Amino acid sequence: MKRNNIFKIFALAAVLVTGLSSCNDFLTIYPTDKTIGEDFWKTKEDVQGMVTGAYGSMISYGCQERAIIWGAYRSDELVKYSSYNNTNLENISAVNLLPQNGYNSWESFYAVINRCNIVLNHAADVMENDPAFTKGDYDETRAQMLALRSLCYFYLVRTFRDVPYTTQSYEDDDQEMVIPQVSPDSVLQYCINDLEEAERYIMKSGAYGKQDWRNVGYFTRDAVRALLADIYLWRASINHSQADYQKCISYADQIIKSKDEYFQANTTGMAAMDKDPYHLIDRDMAFSSIFVDGNSSESILEWQYDGSNNSNLALENLYYETGNSENHQTTSALMASQIFNFYDEKANTTQGQKVYVSKNDYRYWYNVYGVNSEEATELSVRKMVSQDGYVSSGNQASTDPTKFNVGETQNNRRTFDNYRQNWIVYRLTDVMLMKAEALVQTAANDSDRVVLDQAFNLVQAVNKRSMAKNVSDTLQISAFPDRESMELLVLAERERELCFEGKRWFDLMRYCYRHMEGVDLKTKLADRTEWPTLYAPMLALIVRKYVTGGEAVSYKMKSEPFLYWPIQERELKVNNLLKQNPVFEQEKTTQKQ
């Protein structure tokens, strides 16, 4: 039997599952080993169904699971629940990133890419067959698929570095799709080019109408700009390009302005007089509005789960409960690291061993269950799990964190079935902190207070929203006198604000890259024999979560290739053009080169 690579495995799913009930019966009509060609692309509804299918594949279990494992679990935020038996997770924690590890499979993301490519390669033909599918419809469709494909490639570059890139769609089992890797410099530039085109044609943010989920469930202009800001920040952190940092700042400014304009145009009464350009949700309502109800005014892009047609089972299994509705455990696979348990006045520096600076920070109590407790040996994630926008301790329930000394113990208020928690890809405070991070790097020197103060003000706005009312322990600008201290402040605030949202590992990678020399984005890892050494303070942050074994982990992670995953073993077998991450051999243990 012929082995199929990633493109072949998911080609059929690209057309068979569109999310539209009108297409449910064509499984009985068309052959199951081919995708639909000229007999399918006839109407506007055909295109819309394929676009729906592309987004549907993005919210698959595989993509959601890897967004958490790749972006959060490898960082200092999460540890494996001690009683959860999973050798793959244990190996990740020990930096034994084996080619056989199931979590390093990239096939879910290439499945989305292939769906996007199919639409991009066929949608134009529909204009000739259906007058209802106009040039404007086509341009919007193309923009959606270019943006979604770019997001997938950005995940892959940050996770594997050197990846295959293709715009060809796989639609026939006889097609050969043996594709070599290309350098990250090339992939990132392709994504930037596609996103700049998408920005011109994609729907303006809010254009679907008030309260319409598509305003944040689909890519809009703000979402495209958020992804562009993220890519430019990533590339700038590696190539130290001031021009790329400025691009990040520019796109962040456009998003902030867009959000402000939308607020002013859609708000009445006293609230309309608010001159704050960010309009962040009030501290008393933020947790419920953002992480319980979903699609808040701060959202830019969220993957939509309704609990009926789809459930976010990957997030549920990793953060809430594992198993299935018939036989499930009452705990999650992953737990929050002990660095979330207590607050520490040094949390904004590399010396700090905790995340929060003050117990008056709402996020200290809301993001994790059971904090501030000597007895808490394992901490459950509360963000995206709890359905309550208040903290309860004993017989008390309140939205005021100053009233609590020990955080809430886990209360399983959700049922296992119909887990409809959205996954946030981008939201406003994320973009604000991207801008702050870029601003710090554009400061001419430690005395450039104009730029550094701008960065501080952005962090202060995010931080102050989460502080209890009438407290005085918000951030003080005098504590951050130079670029280094301001850089660490932004990094610390991003963890407080965005923990468990799949951001932290990539934040740490950017921090590491900014302090490394000799990195070459245009050269693939396998084409070098020596690689830049990792930045020690970044490693010190990673190993904070280890009760024991942190020193061994730090020793293993010596050079740039250790930041990335190996290619899965089965992909190497079906694609002889792929070259393995050079510090990982296809053995049962990781070999240091």
Coordinates of C-alpha atoms in Angstrom, one line a residue:
M1 CA 0.0 0.0 0.0
K2 CA 1.4 3.4 -1.0
R3 CA 2.2 5.6 2.0
N4 CA 0.6 9.1 2.0
N5 CA 2.2 12.2 3.2
I6 CA 0.5 15.0 5.1
F7 CA -1.0 16.6 2.0
K8 CA -2.5 13.3 0.8
I9 CA -4.0 12.3 4.1
F10 CA -6.2 15.3 4.4
A11 CA -7.1 16.1 0.8
L12 CA -10.4 14.3 0.9
A13 CA -11.5 16.0 4.1
A14 CA -10.9 19.3 2.4
V15 CA -14.0 19.0 0.4
L16 CA -16.1 16.3 2.2
V17 CA -16.6 18.4 5.3
T18 CA -17.8 21.8 4.5
G19 CA -20.0 22.5 7.5
L20 CA -23.1 22.9 5.2
S21 CA -26.0 20.5 5.5
S22 CA -26.8 20.8 1.8
C23 CA -23.6 18.9 1.0
N24 CA -24.1 16.0 3.4
D25 CA -25.4 13.6 0.7
F26 CA -22.6 13.9 -1.9
L27 CA -20.6 11.2 -0.1
T28 CA -22.9 8.8 -1.8
I29 CA -22.4 10.4 -5.2
Y30 CA -18.7 11.1 -5.7
P31 CA -15.8 8.7 -5.4
T32 CA -14.1 8.7 -2.0
D33 CA -10.5 8.8 -3.2
K34 CA -10.8 12.0 -5.2
T35 CA -11.7 15.6 -4.4
I36 CA -14.4 17.3 -6.4
G37 CA -13.2 19.2 -9.5
E38 CA -15.2 20.6 -12.3
D39 CA -18.5 19.1 -11.1
F40 CA -18.4 21.0 -7.8
W41 CA -17.3 24.5 -8.4
K42 CA -20.5 25.9 -9.8
T43 CA -22.2 28.3 -7.3
K44 CA -21.5 30.9 -4.7
E45 CA -22.7 28.4 -2.1
D46 CA -20.1 25.9 -3.2
V47 CA -17.4 28.5 -2.4
Q48 CA -18.9 29.6 0.9
G49 CA -19.1 25.9 1.9
M50 CA -15.4 25.4 1.2
V51 CA -14.5 28.6 3.2
T52 CA -16.6 27.3 6.1
G53 CA -14.8 24.0 5.8
A54 CA -11.4 25.7 6.0
Y55 CA -12.3 27.5 9.2
G56 CA -13.9 24.3 10.5
S57 CA -10.5 22.5 10.0
M58 CA -8.8 25.3 11.9
I59 CA -10.9 24.6 15.0
S60 CA -10.1 20.8 14.8
Y61 CA -8.9 18.9 17.9
G62 CA -5.4 18.7 16.3
C63 CA -4.9 22.4 15.7
Q64 CA -6.3 23.4 19.1
E65 CA -4.3 20.8 21.0
R66 CA -1.1 21.9 19.3
A67 CA -1.8 25.6 19.9
I68 CA -1.6 24.8 23.6
I69 CA 1.2 22.3 23.6
W70 CA 3.4 24.3 21.2
G71 CA 2.7 27.7 22.6
A72 CA 2.1 27.2 26.3
Y73 CA 3.2 23.8 27.6
R74 CA 6.8 24.1 26.5
S75 CA 7.1 27.3 28.5
D76 CA 7.2 28.0 32.2
E77 CA 3.4 28.2 32.5
L78 CA 2.2 24.6 32.5
V79 CA 3.2 21.2 33.9
K80 CA 1.7 17.7 33.5
Y81 CA -0.8 16.6 36.1
S82 CA 1.2 14.1 38.2
S83 CA -1.4 11.3 37.9
Y84 CA -2.0 11.7 34.2
N85 CA -0.1 9.0 32.3
N86 CA 1.4 10.5 29.1
T87 CA 4.9 9.7 28.1
N88 CA 4.9 12.2 25.3
L89 CA 4.3 15.1 27.7
E90 CA 6.9 13.8 30.1
N91 CA 9.5 13.7 27.2
I92 CA 8.6 17.2 26.2
S93 CA 9.2 18.4 29.8
A94 CA 12.6 16.6 29.8
V95 CA 13.5 18.2 26.4
N96 CA 13.4 14.7 24.9
L97 CA 11.6 16.0 21.8
L98 CA 11.6 12.7 19.9
P99 CA 10.7 12.4 16.2
Q100 CA 8.1 9.8 17.3
N101 CA 6.3 12.2 19.7
G102 CA 2.7 12.6 18.5
Y103 CA 2.5 16.2 19.5
N104 CA 5.1 17.2 16.9
S105 CA 2.7 16.2 14.0
W106 CA 2.1 19.2 11.8
E107 CA -0.6 17.5 9.7
S108 CA -3.5 19.4 11.2
F109 CA -2.1 22.7 10.1
Y110 CA -1.2 21.4 6.6
A111 CA -4.8 20.2 6.3
V112 CA -6.0 23.7 6.8
I113 CA -3.4 25.0 4.3
N114 CA -4.5 22.5 1.7
R115 CA -8.1 23.6 2.1
C116 CA -7.1 27.2 1.7
N117 CA -5.1 26.3 -1.4
I118 CA -8.1 24.4 -2.9
V119 CA -10.3 27.4 -2.6
L120 CA -7.6 29.8 -3.9
N121 CA -7.1 27.5 -7.0
H122 CA -10.8 27.1 -7.8
A123 CA -12.9 30.0 -6.6
A124 CA -12.2 32.2 -9.6
D125 CA -13.8 29.7 -11.9
V126 CA -17.1 30.1 -10.1
M127 CA -17.5 33.7 -11.4
E128 CA -18.0 32.3 -14.9
N129 CA -20.7 29.9 -13.7
D130 CA -22.7 31.9 -11.1
P131 CA -23.3 35.7 -11.6
A132 CA -24.2 35.9 -7.9
F133 CA -20.5 35.3 -7.1
T134 CA -19.1 38.6 -8.0
K135 CA -15.5 39.9 -8.3
G136 CA -16.0 41.5 -4.9
D137 CA -17.0 38.1 -3.4
Y138 CA -14.0 36.5 -5.0
D139 CA -11.6 39.1 -3.7
E140 CA -13.0 38.7 -0.2
T141 CA -12.9 34.9 -0.4
R142 CA -9.3 35.1 -1.6
A143 CA -8.4 37.5 1.2
Q144 CA -9.9 35.1 3.8
M145 CA -7.9 32.1 2.6
L146 CA -4.6 34.0 2.2
A147 CA -5.0 35.2 5.8
L148 CA -5.9 31.8 7.2
R149 CA -3.1 30.1 5.3
S150 CA -0.6 32.6 6.6
L151 CA -1.6 32.0 10.2
C152 CA -1.0 28.3 9.7
Y153 CA 2.4 28.9 8.2
F154 CA 3.3 31.3 11.0
Y155 CA 2.5 28.6 13.5
L156 CA 4.7 26.1 11.6
V157 CA 7.7 28.5 11.3
R158 CA 7.7 29.3 15.0
T159 CA 7.4 25.6 15.9
F160 CA 9.6 23.9 13.3
R161 CA 11.5 26.8 11.7
D162 CA 12.3 25.1 8.3
V163 CA 9.1 23.9 6.8
P164 CA 7.7 22.9 3.4
Y165 CA 5.9 25.7 1.7
T166 CA 3.4 25.3 -1.1
T167 CA 0.5 27.1 -2.8
Q168 CA -0.4 24.0 -4.8
S169 CA -3.5 22.2 -3.7
Y170 CA -3.6 18.4 -3.4
E171 CA -6.8 17.1 -4.9
D172 CA -6.0 13.7 -6.3
D173 CA -4.5 10.6 -4.7
D174 CA -2.2 10.2 -7.7
Q175 CA -0.5 13.6 -7.2
E176 CA 3.0 13.6 -5.8
M177 CA 3.5 16.2 -3.1
V178 CA 7.2 15.7 -2.1
I179 CA 8.2 19.2 -1.2
P180 CA 11.5 20.4 0.4
Q181 CA 11.7 22.8 3.3
V182 CA 12.5 26.4 2.8
S183 CA 14.1 28.9 5.1
P184 CA 11.9 30.9 7.6
D185 CA 12.9 34.1 5.9
S186 CA 11.2 33.0 2.7
V187 CA 8.0 31.7 4.4
L188 CA 7.6 34.8 6.5
Q189 CA 8.0 37.0 3.5
Y190 CA 5.4 35.0 1.6
C191 CA 3.0 35.4 4.5
I192 CA 3.6 39.2 4.6
N193 CA 3.0 39.5 0.9
D194 CA -0.3 37.5 1.1
L195 CA -1.5 39.4 4.2
E196 CA -0.8 42.8 2.5
E197 CA -2.9 41.7 -0.4
A198 CA -5.6 40.3 2.0
E199 CA -5.7 43.6 3.9
R200 CA -6.8 45.5 0.8
Y201 CA -9.9 43.3 0.1
I202 CA -11.0 41.7 3.4
M203 CA -14.0 42.9 5.3
K204 CA -13.5 45.9 7.5
S205 CA -13.7 45.0 11.2
G206 CA -17.3 45.3 12.4
A207 CA -18.7 45.3 8.9
Y208 CA -20.8 42.2 9.5
G209 CA -23.1 44.1 11.8
K210 CA -23.4 44.6 15.5
Q211 CA -23.1 41.4 17.6
D212 CA -22.4 39.3 14.6
W213 CA -20.0 36.5 15.5
R214 CA -18.2 36.8 12.1
N215 CA -16.7 40.1 13.2
V216 CA -14.3 38.1 15.3
G217 CA -14.9 34.5 14.0
Y218 CA -13.5 35.3 10.6
F219 CA -10.5 37.2 9.6
T220 CA -11.2 40.9 9.3
R221 CA -9.0 43.8 8.6
D222 CA -8.0 44.1 12.2
A223 CA -7.2 40.4 12.4
V224 CA -5.0 40.6 9.3
R225 CA -3.2 43.6 10.9
A226 CA -2.8 41.7 14.2
L227 CA -1.2 38.8 12.4
L228 CA 1.1 41.2 10.4
A229 CA 2.1 42.9 13.6
D230 CA 2.9 39.5 15.2
I231 CA 5.0 38.4 12.2
Y232 CA 6.9 41.6 12.0
L233 CA 7.7 41.5 15.7
W234 CA 8.8 37.9 15.4
R235 CA 11.1 38.6 12.4
A236 CA 12.5 41.8 14.0
S237 CA 13.4 40.0 17.2
I238 CA 15.5 37.6 15.1
N239 CA 17.0 39.9 12.5
H240 CA 17.1 43.0 14.8
S241 CA 15.5 45.1 12.1
Q242 CA 14.3 48.5 13.2
A243 CA 12.2 48.7 10.1
D244 CA 10.3 45.5 11.1
Y245 CA 9.8 46.8 14.6
Q246 CA 8.3 50.0 13.2
K247 CA 6.0 47.9 11.0
C248 CA 4.7 46.1 14.1
I249 CA 4.1 49.5 15.8
S250 CA 2.3 50.8 12.7
Y251 CA -0.1 47.9 12.5
A252 CA -0.8 47.9 16.2
D253 CA -1.6 51.6 16.0
Q254 CA -4.0 51.0 13.1
I255 CA -5.8 48.3 15.2
I256 CA -6.0 50.6 18.3
K257 CA -7.4 53.4 16.1
S258 CA -9.9 51.0 14.4
K259 CA -11.1 49.8 17.8
D260 CA -11.5 53.4 19.1
E261 CA -13.4 54.5 16.0
Y262 CA -15.8 51.5 16.3
F263 CA -16.4 52.3 19.9
Q264 CA -17.2 55.9 19.2
A265 CA -19.5 55.0 16.3
N266 CA -21.4 52.4 18.3
T267 CA -21.6 53.8 21.8
T268 CA -24.2 56.2 23.2
G269 CA -24.8 57.9 26.5
M270 CA -22.1 58.7 29.1
A271 CA -19.9 55.9 27.8
A272 CA -19.6 57.6 24.5
M273 CA -17.7 60.4 26.2
D274 CA -14.9 58.1 27.2
K275 CA -11.7 59.5 25.7
D276 CA -9.5 56.6 26.6
P277 CA -8.3 55.2 23.2
Y278 CA -8.3 51.6 24.4
H279 CA -11.8 51.3 26.1
L280 CA -10.7 48.1 28.0
I281 CA -13.5 46.3 29.7
D282 CA -14.0 47.2 33.4
R283 CA -12.0 45.1 35.8
D284 CA -15.2 43.8 37.4
M285 CA -16.6 42.5 34.1
A286 CA -13.4 41.6 32.1
F287 CA -13.1 37.9 33.1
S288 CA -16.7 37.0 32.3
S289 CA -16.8 39.1 29.1
I290 CA -13.6 37.9 27.7
F291 CA -13.2 34.3 28.9
V292 CA -16.7 33.1 29.6
D293 CA -19.1 34.8 27.2
G294 CA -16.6 35.2 24.4
N295 CA -16.5 37.6 21.4
S296 CA -16.0 40.6 23.6
S297 CA -15.4 44.2 22.5
E298 CA -11.6 43.5 23.0
S299 CA -11.6 40.5 20.8
I300 CA -10.0 40.6 17.3
L301 CA -10.0 36.9 16.3
E302 CA -11.6 34.0 18.1
W303 CA -12.2 30.4 17.0
Q304 CA -15.9 29.7 17.5
Y305 CA -17.3 26.7 19.4
D306 CA -21.0 26.5 20.1
G307 CA -21.1 23.3 22.1
S308 CA -23.7 21.8 19.7
N309 CA -22.2 21.6 16.2
N310 CA -18.7 21.6 17.7
S311 CA -17.0 21.4 21.1
N312 CA -13.6 22.6 22.2
L313 CA -12.5 19.1 23.4
A314 CA -8.8 19.8 23.1
L315 CA -8.9 22.7 25.5
E316 CA -11.3 20.8 27.7
N317 CA -9.1 17.8 28.0
L318 CA -5.9 19.8 28.6
Y319 CA -7.3 22.4 31.0
Y320 CA -10.5 21.0 32.5
E321 CA -11.2 17.3 32.3
T322 CA -9.8 14.4 30.4
G323 CA -11.6 11.4 28.9
N324 CA -15.0 11.3 27.4
S325 CA -18.6 11.8 28.5
E326 CA -19.0 8.1 29.5
N327 CA -15.7 7.7 31.4
H328 CA -13.7 10.8 32.2
Q329 CA -11.4 11.9 34.9
T330 CA -12.3 14.9 37.1
T331 CA -9.1 16.7 36.4
S332 CA -7.2 18.0 33.4
A333 CA -4.0 16.7 31.7
L334 CA -2.2 20.0 32.4
M335 CA -1.8 22.1 35.5
A336 CA -0.6 25.6 36.1
S337 CA 3.0 25.9 37.3
Q338 CA 3.7 26.8 40.9
I339 CA 5.1 30.1 39.7
F340 CA 1.4 31.3 39.8
N341 CA 0.8 30.3 43.4
F342 CA 2.2 33.3 45.2
Y343 CA 3.0 36.9 44.3
D344 CA 6.5 38.4 44.4
E345 CA 7.6 42.0 44.2
K346 CA 10.4 40.9 41.9
A347 CA 8.1 39.3 39.4
N348 CA 9.0 41.9 36.7
T349 CA 12.6 40.8 36.6
T350 CA 14.6 37.7 35.8
Q351 CA 15.2 37.3 39.5
G352 CA 11.5 36.9 40.2
Q353 CA 10.3 33.3 40.7
K354 CA 6.6 34.2 40.5
V355 CA 4.3 35.8 38.0
Y356 CA 2.3 38.4 39.9
V357 CA 3.5 41.4 41.8
S358 CA 0.5 42.0 44.0
K359 CA -2.4 40.1 45.4
N360 CA -4.6 43.0 44.3
D361 CA -4.3 41.9 40.7
Y362 CA -7.6 40.3 39.6
R363 CA -5.7 38.0 37.3
Y364 CA -3.8 36.4 40.2
W365 CA -7.1 35.0 41.5
Y366 CA -9.0 34.5 38.3
N367 CA -6.4 32.8 36.0
V368 CA -5.7 29.8 38.4
Y369 CA -7.6 27.9 41.0
G370 CA -6.3 27.6 44.6
V371 CA -3.6 30.3 44.6
N372 CA -1.9 31.7 47.7
S373 CA -2.1 28.3 49.4
E374 CA 0.8 26.4 51.0
E375 CA -1.3 23.2 50.6
A376 CA -1.8 23.6 46.9
T377 CA 0.6 21.1 45.3
E378 CA -1.1 21.2 41.9
L379 CA -2.9 24.2 40.5
S380 CA -5.7 23.9 38.0
V381 CA -6.2 26.5 35.2
R382 CA -9.2 28.6 35.8
K383 CA -9.1 30.8 32.7
M384 CA -11.3 29.4 30.0
V385 CA -12.6 26.8 32.5
S386 CA -14.7 28.7 35.1
Q387 CA -18.0 30.1 34.0
D388 CA -18.2 32.5 36.9
G389 CA -16.8 36.1 36.9
Y390 CA -16.2 36.1 40.6
V391 CA -13.9 34.4 43.1
S392 CA -15.4 32.4 45.9
S393 CA -13.6 31.3 49.1
G394 CA -15.5 29.5 51.8
N395 CA -19.0 30.9 52.0
Q396 CA -18.0 34.2 50.4
A397 CA -18.4 35.2 46.8
S398 CA -17.1 38.5 45.5
T399 CA -15.5 40.3 42.6
D400 CA -13.1 42.1 44.9
P401 CA -9.7 40.3 45.2
T402 CA -8.7 42.3 48.2
K403 CA -11.1 40.2 50.3
F404 CA -9.4 36.9 49.7
N405 CA -6.3 35.3 51.2
V406 CA -6.7 31.9 49.7
G407 CA -8.0 31.4 46.1
E408 CA -11.0 29.4 45.0
T409 CA -10.7 25.7 44.9
Q410 CA -11.8 24.1 41.6
N411 CA -15.5 23.9 41.2
N412 CA -16.5 21.8 38.2
R413 CA -19.5 23.9 37.1
R414 CA -19.3 22.8 33.4
T415 CA -20.5 19.5 32.1
F416 CA -18.1 17.5 30.0
D417 CA -20.4 17.5 27.0
N418 CA -21.0 20.6 24.8
Y419 CA -17.9 22.4 25.9
R420 CA -18.3 25.6 23.9
Q421 CA -15.3 27.7 25.1
N422 CA -13.9 29.8 22.3
W423 CA -10.2 30.0 21.7
I424 CA -8.8 33.5 21.5
V425 CA -6.2 34.1 18.7
Y426 CA -5.8 37.8 19.1
R427 CA -7.3 40.4 21.4
L428 CA -6.6 44.1 22.0
T429 CA -4.3 43.8 25.1
D430 CA -2.2 41.3 23.2
V431 CA -1.7 43.9 20.4
M432 CA -1.0 46.7 22.9
L433 CA 1.7 44.6 24.5
M434 CA 3.1 43.8 21.0
K435 CA 3.5 47.5 20.4
A436 CA 5.1 48.0 23.8
E437 CA 7.6 45.2 23.1
A438 CA 8.5 46.8 19.8
L439 CA 8.8 50.3 21.2
V440 CA 11.3 49.2 23.8
Q441 CA 13.5 47.8 20.9
T442 CA 13.3 51.1 19.0
A443 CA 14.5 53.2 21.9
A444 CA 17.8 54.7 20.9
N445 CA 19.4 54.1 24.3
D446 CA 18.5 53.9 28.0
S447 CA 18.0 57.6 28.1
D448 CA 15.3 57.6 25.3
R449 CA 12.5 58.3 27.8
V450 CA 10.1 59.4 25.2
V451 CA 9.9 56.0 23.6
L452 CA 10.4 54.0 26.8
D453 CA 7.6 56.0 28.5
Q454 CA 5.3 55.2 25.6
A455 CA 6.0 51.5 26.2
F456 CA 5.5 51.8 29.9
N457 CA 2.1 53.6 29.4
L458 CA 0.8 50.7 27.3
V459 CA 1.8 48.2 30.0
Q460 CA 0.4 50.4 32.7
A461 CA -3.0 50.6 30.9
V462 CA -3.2 46.8 30.7
N463 CA -2.0 46.3 34.3
K464 CA -4.1 49.0 35.8
R465 CA -7.3 47.5 34.3
S466 CA -6.6 44.3 36.3
M467 CA -5.9 46.0 39.6
A468 CA -8.5 46.2 42.4
K469 CA -10.0 49.6 42.9
N470 CA -8.6 52.1 45.3
V471 CA -5.2 50.4 45.6
S472 CA -1.8 52.1 45.2
D473 CA 0.5 49.2 44.1
T474 CA 0.2 49.7 40.4
L475 CA 3.4 49.9 38.4
Q476 CA 5.8 52.7 39.1
I477 CA 7.8 54.0 36.1
S478 CA 10.8 54.8 38.3
A479 CA 11.3 51.1 38.8
F480 CA 12.1 50.7 35.1
P481 CA 14.9 53.1 34.3
D482 CA 16.4 51.5 31.2
R483 CA 15.7 49.3 28.1
E484 CA 16.6 46.0 29.8
S485 CA 14.2 46.6 32.8
M486 CA 11.4 47.8 30.4
E487 CA 11.9 44.7 28.2
L488 CA 11.5 42.4 31.2
L489 CA 8.4 44.4 32.3
V490 CA 6.7 43.8 29.0
L491 CA 7.6 40.1 29.0
A492 CA 6.2 39.8 32.6
E493 CA 3.0 41.6 31.8
R494 CA 2.4 39.5 28.7
E495 CA 2.5 36.4 30.9
R496 CA 0.2 37.9 33.5
E497 CA -2.3 39.0 30.8
L498 CA -2.0 36.2 28.3
C499 CA -1.1 33.1 30.3
F500 CA -2.5 29.8 29.0
E501 CA -3.5 31.4 25.7
G502 CA -0.7 29.8 23.7
K503 CA 1.6 32.8 23.6
R504 CA 4.3 32.3 26.3
W505 CA 6.7 29.9 24.5
F506 CA 6.8 32.2 21.5
D507 CA 7.3 35.2 23.7
L508 CA 10.3 33.5 25.3
M509 CA 11.7 32.6 22.0
R510 CA 11.6 36.3 20.8
Y511 CA 13.2 37.3 24.1
C512 CA 15.9 34.8 23.5
Y513 CA 16.5 35.7 19.9
R514 CA 16.9 39.4 20.7
H515 CA 20.0 38.5 22.7
M516 CA 21.6 36.1 20.3
E517 CA 24.1 36.7 17.6
G518 CA 24.8 34.7 14.5
V519 CA 21.2 33.7 13.7
D520 CA 20.6 33.5 10.0
L521 CA 16.9 33.3 8.9
K522 CA 17.9 32.7 5.3
T523 CA 19.8 29.5 6.1
K524 CA 18.2 26.2 7.2
L525 CA 19.4 24.6 10.4
A526 CA 20.5 21.4 8.6
D527 CA 22.8 23.4 6.3
R528 CA 24.9 24.5 9.3
T529 CA 27.3 22.7 11.5
E530 CA 27.3 25.2 14.4
W531 CA 24.5 27.2 15.8
P532 CA 24.1 30.2 18.0
T533 CA 24.0 29.6 21.8
L534 CA 20.8 30.2 23.6
Y535 CA 20.4 33.2 26.0
A536 CA 20.9 32.0 29.6
P537 CA 18.3 34.4 31.2
M538 CA 15.6 32.9 28.9
L539 CA 16.5 29.4 30.1
A540 CA 16.3 30.6 33.7
L541 CA 12.7 31.7 33.1
I542 CA 11.8 28.3 31.5
V543 CA 13.1 26.2 34.3
R544 CA 11.2 28.2 37.0
K545 CA 8.4 25.6 36.7
Y546 CA 10.6 22.6 37.6
V547 CA 10.6 21.5 41.3
T548 CA 13.5 19.2 40.3
G549 CA 15.3 18.6 37.1
G550 CA 15.4 22.2 35.9
E551 CA 19.2 22.3 35.8
A552 CA 19.3 19.2 33.5
V553 CA 16.8 20.8 31.2
S554 CA 18.8 24.0 31.0
Y555 CA 22.0 22.0 30.3
K556 CA 20.3 20.2 27.4
M557 CA 19.0 23.3 25.7
K558 CA 22.3 24.7 24.4
S559 CA 21.7 26.1 20.9
E560 CA 19.1 27.4 18.5
P561 CA 17.8 24.1 17.1
F562 CA 16.6 23.1 20.6
L563 CA 14.0 25.9 20.4
Y564 CA 12.2 23.9 17.7
W565 CA 10.6 20.5 17.3
P566 CA 12.0 17.6 15.3
I567 CA 10.1 16.6 12.2
Q568 CA 7.9 13.6 12.9
E569 CA 9.5 10.3 11.8
R570 CA 6.7 9.2 9.4
E571 CA 7.0 12.5 7.5
L572 CA 10.7 11.7 6.8
K573 CA 9.8 8.3 5.5
V574 CA 7.3 9.6 2.8
N575 CA 9.2 12.8 1.9
N576 CA 12.9 12.2 1.2
L577 CA 13.5 15.9 0.6
L578 CA 13.0 16.7 4.3
K579 CA 16.0 17.2 6.5
Q580 CA 15.6 16.5 10.2
N581 CA 16.3 19.1 12.9
P582 CA 20.0 18.4 13.3
V583 CA 20.1 18.1 17.1
F584 CA 17.5 15.3 17.1
E585 CA 18.2 11.9 15.8
Q586 CA 15.5 9.2 15.2
E587 CA 16.3 7.4 18.3
K588 CA 14.4 6.9 21.5
T589 CA 16.5 9.5 23.3
T590 CA 17.6 12.9 22.2
Q591 CA 21.2 13.1 21.2
K592 CA 23.2 16.3 21.7
Q593 CA 25.4 17.2 18.8

